Amino acid sequence: MEAAASEHRLQFGSMVYGCEHYRRRCKIRAPCCGEVFGCRHCHNEATAKDDRHELPRHEVKRVICLVCDTEQPAAKVCSNCGVNMGEYFCDVCKFYDDDTEKQQFHCDDCGICRVGGRENYFHCQKCGSCYVNSLRDRHMCVENSMKHQCPICCEYLFDSLRETRILDCGHTMHFECFREMIQHNQYICPICYKSALNMTPEWRNLDEEVAATIMPEDYRYKVWIFCNDCHKTSEVYFHVLGHKCNQCKSYNTRTTGPPATTVAQ
């Protein structure tokens, strides 16, 4: 009976309290400015215009229980009313969340908490972030690829709440930004200009269109092209629909000058 009552007390208010970002039973006092916020995202959004600064999550020391309004040192259980202030609590990140269906876990290498279940992710040391297991040994590594802004919306990717997409070149962006980019018929990485996904079917279709479109005699001349995918130069016949790389067969190319020749001294 006593054990059941204790468990009920811990669970009291679960998934009832919180902010627009998390279900939790506490607010945090920001160590940077001393103000009280629902979470670090609430803080960052509130200070975005006038006094822009980000809350250092690992430095949070004080929290306020939303059930009994008691301010206290950061811990999982309220020192006054005995409720769990978060069913998931990370003492490193000072992170609270009642919605454990997210399968939160702390990654020591990332230094922050992730969602999706520890067993479903691995940490890529070169890329500097956690990726889903299906990408192990199946993605192009780019040093610290997640530690920069999304090239479309400019939000910092490493600790973004939104799903990310790894392009074939290894660079990353938000999945919804990637999808919008594709919907606008943009298929190259905004950072390195390589093809953002496997374009082989599209190149085959373009082969057929080029073969079916005969250029007038005045336009049958050769041009030099640079391939954004393999970084090789080729000399090919000009065509209004596109220029195919002689090396990797990609149409992700641009016209350029002829390669420099070395003159013997």
Protein backbone atom coordinates (compact mmCIF):
# COMPACT_ATOMS: atom_id res chain seq x y z
CA MET A 1 0.00 0.00 0.00
CA GLU A 2 2.76 2.42 0.97
CA ALA A 3 4.73 1.59 -2.17
CA ALA A 4 1.66 2.22 -4.34
CA ALA A 5 1.03 5.58 -2.64
CA SER A 6 4.64 6.56 -3.18
CA GLU A 7 4.44 5.64 -6.85
CA HIS A 8 1.21 7.62 -7.22
CA ARG A 9 2.86 10.66 -5.65
CA LEU A 10 5.81 10.42 -8.08
CA GLN A 11 3.44 10.13 -11.05
CA PHE A 12 1.09 12.93 -9.97
CA GLY A 13 0.60 15.53 -12.75
CA SER A 14 2.54 13.58 -15.38
CA MET A 15 1.89 14.93 -18.93
CA VAL A 16 -0.31 17.71 -17.48
CA TYR A 17 2.22 20.47 -16.92
CA GLY A 18 4.84 21.95 -19.20
CA CYS A 19 5.43 24.39 -22.05
CA GLU A 20 4.90 24.29 -25.81
CA HIS A 21 8.13 22.31 -26.22
CA TYR A 22 8.03 19.71 -23.42
CA ARG A 23 5.66 18.04 -20.94
CA ARG A 24 7.39 18.49 -17.56
CA ARG A 25 6.57 19.50 -14.01
CA CYS A 26 9.12 22.22 -13.48
CA LYS A 27 10.45 25.46 -14.86
CA ILE A 28 14.13 26.38 -14.93
CA ARG A 29 15.94 29.46 -13.71
CA ALA A 30 18.29 30.55 -16.46
CA PRO A 31 21.88 30.71 -15.17
CA CYS A 32 22.73 33.39 -17.74
CA CYS A 33 20.11 36.02 -16.92
CA GLY A 34 18.41 34.75 -13.75
CA GLU A 35 14.92 34.71 -15.31
CA VAL A 36 12.48 31.78 -15.09
CA PHE A 37 11.41 29.91 -18.26
CA GLY A 38 9.56 26.73 -19.19
CA CYS A 39 12.66 25.31 -20.91
CA ARG A 40 15.79 26.43 -22.74
CA HIS A 41 13.87 26.83 -26.00
CA CYS A 42 11.38 29.17 -24.28
CA HIS A 43 14.36 31.19 -23.06
CA ASN A 44 16.08 31.30 -26.46
CA GLU A 45 12.89 32.36 -28.24
CA ALA A 46 12.11 35.06 -25.65
CA THR A 47 15.59 36.59 -25.95
CA ALA A 48 15.88 36.24 -29.74
CA LYS A 49 15.01 39.86 -30.53
CA ASP A 50 16.22 42.27 -27.87
CA ASP A 51 18.96 40.50 -25.91
CA ARG A 52 19.87 37.46 -28.00
CA HIS A 53 21.74 34.79 -26.05
CA GLU A 54 21.31 31.05 -25.59
CA LEU A 55 20.78 29.29 -22.31
CA PRO A 56 23.74 27.03 -21.37
CA ARG A 57 21.81 23.88 -20.51
CA HIS A 58 24.59 22.20 -18.52
CA GLU A 59 24.83 25.18 -16.15
CA VAL A 60 21.22 25.08 -14.92
CA LYS A 61 21.32 24.87 -11.12
CA ARG A 62 17.82 25.88 -9.95
CA VAL A 63 14.33 24.70 -10.93
CA ILE A 64 10.80 25.53 -9.76
CA CYS A 65 8.32 22.70 -9.24
CA LEU A 66 5.08 23.42 -11.12
CA VAL A 67 3.03 21.30 -8.71
CA CYS A 68 3.96 23.04 -5.45
CA ASP A 69 5.86 26.12 -6.74
CA THR A 70 8.98 25.32 -4.72
CA GLU A 71 12.34 26.56 -6.03
CA GLN A 72 15.16 24.10 -5.40
CA PRO A 73 18.38 22.60 -6.77
CA ALA A 74 17.94 20.66 -10.03
CA ALA A 75 17.00 17.02 -9.34
CA LYS A 76 14.48 14.50 -10.63
CA VAL A 77 12.19 14.45 -7.58
CA CYS A 78 10.76 17.60 -5.98
CA SER A 79 12.24 18.05 -2.51
CA ASN A 80 8.95 19.44 -1.19
CA CYS A 81 5.97 17.56 -2.70
CA GLY A 82 7.80 14.44 -3.89
CA VAL A 83 6.66 14.35 -7.54
CA ASN A 84 8.91 13.46 -10.43
CA MET A 85 9.54 16.78 -12.14
CA GLY A 86 10.25 14.73 -15.24
CA GLU A 87 9.78 11.01 -15.90
CA TYR A 88 13.00 11.33 -17.87
CA PHE A 89 15.70 13.36 -16.16
CA CYS A 90 19.30 13.86 -17.25
CA ASP A 91 21.56 15.18 -14.52
CA VAL A 92 24.17 16.22 -17.11
CA CYS A 93 21.90 18.30 -19.34
CA LYS A 94 19.45 19.17 -16.54
CA PHE A 95 16.78 18.03 -18.96
CA TYR A 96 13.26 17.04 -17.88
CA ASP A 97 10.55 15.38 -20.00
CA ASP A 98 7.42 13.44 -19.04
CA ASP A 99 6.89 12.06 -22.55
CA THR A 100 9.09 8.98 -22.35
CA GLU A 101 7.65 7.58 -25.59
CA LYS A 102 10.33 9.71 -27.26
CA GLN A 103 12.88 7.20 -25.87
CA GLN A 104 15.31 9.86 -24.68
CA PHE A 105 18.94 9.00 -24.00
CA HIS A 106 22.09 10.93 -23.20
CA CYS A 107 25.02 10.63 -25.59
CA ASP A 108 28.33 11.27 -23.84
CA ASP A 109 30.10 11.97 -27.14
CA CYS A 110 27.49 14.51 -28.28
CA GLY A 111 27.30 15.89 -24.76
CA ILE A 112 23.51 16.27 -25.00
CA CYS A 113 20.34 14.20 -24.87
CA ARG A 114 18.86 12.63 -28.00
CA VAL A 115 15.56 10.90 -28.76
CA GLY A 116 14.74 7.67 -30.56
CA GLY A 117 16.31 5.02 -28.29
CA ARG A 118 19.98 4.47 -27.61
CA GLU A 119 19.86 1.04 -29.26
CA ASN A 120 18.72 2.60 -32.54
CA TYR A 121 21.58 5.08 -32.92
CA PHE A 122 25.36 5.18 -33.13
CA HIS A 123 27.73 8.11 -32.69
CA CYS A 124 29.89 8.95 -35.70
CA GLN A 125 33.13 10.33 -34.34
CA LYS A 126 34.11 12.15 -37.53
CA CYS A 127 30.70 13.71 -38.20
CA GLY A 128 30.42 14.48 -34.48
CA SER A 129 26.79 13.42 -34.05
CA CYS A 130 24.43 10.49 -33.51
CA TYR A 131 22.98 8.87 -36.64
CA VAL A 132 20.42 6.09 -37.07
CA ASN A 133 21.96 2.60 -37.24
CA SER A 134 21.00 2.14 -40.89
CA LEU A 135 23.60 4.79 -41.79
CA ARG A 136 26.51 2.97 -40.12
CA ASP A 137 29.21 2.54 -42.79
CA ARG A 138 26.67 3.83 -45.34
CA HIS A 139 27.11 7.60 -45.24
CA MET A 140 29.74 10.02 -46.43
CA CYS A 141 31.58 11.42 -43.41
CA VAL A 142 32.09 15.18 -43.24
CA GLU A 143 33.94 16.50 -40.19
CA ASN A 144 31.45 17.99 -37.70
CA SER A 145 28.77 17.97 -40.39
CA MET A 146 25.97 18.62 -37.89
CA LYS A 147 27.72 21.47 -36.11
CA HIS A 148 26.62 24.21 -38.47
CA GLN A 149 23.46 25.94 -39.62
CA CYS A 150 20.96 24.34 -41.99
CA PRO A 151 21.88 25.79 -45.41
CA ILE A 152 18.20 26.47 -46.13
CA CYS A 153 16.68 27.95 -42.94
CA CYS A 154 19.95 28.74 -41.07
CA GLU A 155 18.87 27.05 -37.80
CA TYR A 156 21.74 25.35 -35.92
CA LEU A 157 21.42 21.64 -36.66
CA PHE A 158 23.32 19.94 -33.83
CA ASP A 159 20.65 20.41 -31.16
CA SER A 160 17.67 21.18 -33.38
CA LEU A 161 14.35 19.56 -32.45
CA ARG A 162 13.54 18.97 -36.13
CA GLU A 163 14.45 15.85 -38.11
CA THR A 164 17.59 16.11 -40.24
CA ARG A 165 18.61 14.56 -43.56
CA ILE A 166 22.12 13.49 -44.56
CA LEU A 167 22.74 14.16 -48.24
CA ASP A 168 24.76 11.79 -50.42
CA CYS A 169 27.69 14.23 -50.18
CA GLY A 170 27.65 14.03 -46.36
CA HIS A 171 26.31 17.51 -45.67
CA THR A 172 23.16 17.86 -43.60
CA MET A 173 19.97 19.91 -43.50
CA HIS A 174 16.50 19.67 -41.99
CA PHE A 175 14.41 16.98 -43.62
CA GLU A 176 11.53 19.38 -44.25
CA CYS A 177 13.97 21.88 -45.83
CA PHE A 178 15.34 19.07 -48.02
CA ARG A 179 11.82 18.08 -49.07
CA GLU A 180 10.92 21.66 -49.95
CA MET A 181 14.16 21.99 -51.93
CA ILE A 182 13.29 18.88 -53.98
CA GLN A 183 9.74 20.13 -54.53
CA HIS A 184 11.29 23.23 -56.13
CA ASN A 185 13.35 21.00 -58.46
CA GLN A 186 16.62 21.80 -56.72
CA TYR A 187 18.68 18.61 -56.53
CA ILE A 188 22.15 19.80 -55.59
CA CYS A 189 23.70 20.41 -52.18
CA PRO A 190 23.66 24.16 -51.42
CA ILE A 191 27.09 23.82 -49.79
CA CYS A 192 29.24 21.78 -52.19
CA TYR A 193 26.96 21.64 -55.28
CA LYS A 194 27.19 17.84 -55.55
CA SER A 195 24.01 15.91 -56.32
CA ALA A 196 21.98 15.70 -53.12
CA LEU A 197 20.59 12.23 -53.91
CA ASN A 198 20.93 9.42 -56.43
CA MET A 199 20.12 11.05 -59.78
CA THR A 200 20.78 8.00 -62.03
CA PRO A 201 17.13 7.62 -63.17
CA GLU A 202 16.94 11.34 -63.99
CA TRP A 203 20.22 11.17 -65.95
CA ARG A 204 18.80 8.27 -68.02
CA ASN A 205 15.71 10.32 -68.84
CA LEU A 206 17.91 13.25 -69.80
CA ASP A 207 19.96 10.94 -72.06
CA GLU A 208 16.78 10.14 -73.99
CA GLU A 209 15.73 13.80 -74.22
CA VAL A 210 19.17 14.86 -75.45
CA ALA A 211 19.19 12.08 -78.07
CA ALA A 212 15.75 13.13 -79.27
CA THR A 213 16.65 16.82 -79.50
CA ILE A 214 18.96 17.42 -82.45
CA MET A 215 20.85 20.69 -82.23
CA PRO A 216 21.04 22.95 -85.33
CA GLU A 217 24.32 22.86 -87.27
CA ASP A 218 25.37 26.29 -85.95
CA TYR A 219 25.25 24.97 -82.38
CA ARG A 220 27.23 21.77 -82.94
CA TYR A 221 30.45 22.78 -81.26
CA LYS A 222 32.41 21.55 -78.26
CA VAL A 223 32.63 23.17 -74.82
CA TRP A 224 34.62 22.41 -71.70
CA ILE A 225 32.60 21.46 -68.63
CA PHE A 226 33.36 20.93 -64.95
CA CYS A 227 31.48 18.17 -63.13
CA ASN A 228 30.22 19.13 -59.67
CA ASP A 229 29.93 15.43 -58.73
CA CYS A 230 33.38 14.03 -59.63
CA HIS A 231 35.29 17.32 -59.99
CA LYS A 232 36.66 16.31 -63.40
CA THR A 233 36.71 18.37 -66.59
CA SER A 234 35.52 17.09 -69.97
CA GLU A 235 35.22 18.38 -73.52
CA VAL A 236 31.72 17.66 -74.83
CA TYR A 237 29.36 18.83 -77.55
CA PHE A 238 27.18 21.77 -76.56
CA HIS A 239 23.51 20.96 -75.94
CA VAL A 240 20.77 23.23 -74.72
CA LEU A 241 19.36 20.55 -72.36
CA GLY A 242 22.59 19.83 -70.53
CA HIS A 243 26.13 18.55 -70.69
CA LYS A 244 27.02 15.03 -69.60
CA CYS A 245 30.29 14.37 -67.76
CA ASN A 246 32.49 11.92 -69.68
CA GLN A 247 33.86 10.53 -66.41
CA CYS A 248 30.91 9.81 -64.08
CA LYS A 249 28.02 10.38 -66.58
CA SER A 250 26.42 13.07 -64.43
CA TYR A 251 24.60 16.07 -65.87
CA ASN A 252 25.38 18.10 -62.74
CA THR A 253 27.94 20.13 -64.68
CA ARG A 254 28.79 23.71 -65.62
CA THR A 255 30.73 25.19 -68.50
CA THR A 256 34.29 26.25 -67.80
CA GLY A 257 37.49 27.19 -69.57
CA PRO A 258 39.87 24.59 -71.02
CA PRO A 259 42.37 23.06 -68.57
CA ALA A 260 45.63 24.95 -68.22
CA THR A 261 48.53 23.49 -70.16
CA THR A 262 52.02 23.17 -68.73
CA VAL A 263 54.72 24.71 -70.86
CA ALA A 264 58.19 23.15 -70.63
CA GLN A 265 60.98 25.55 -69.65
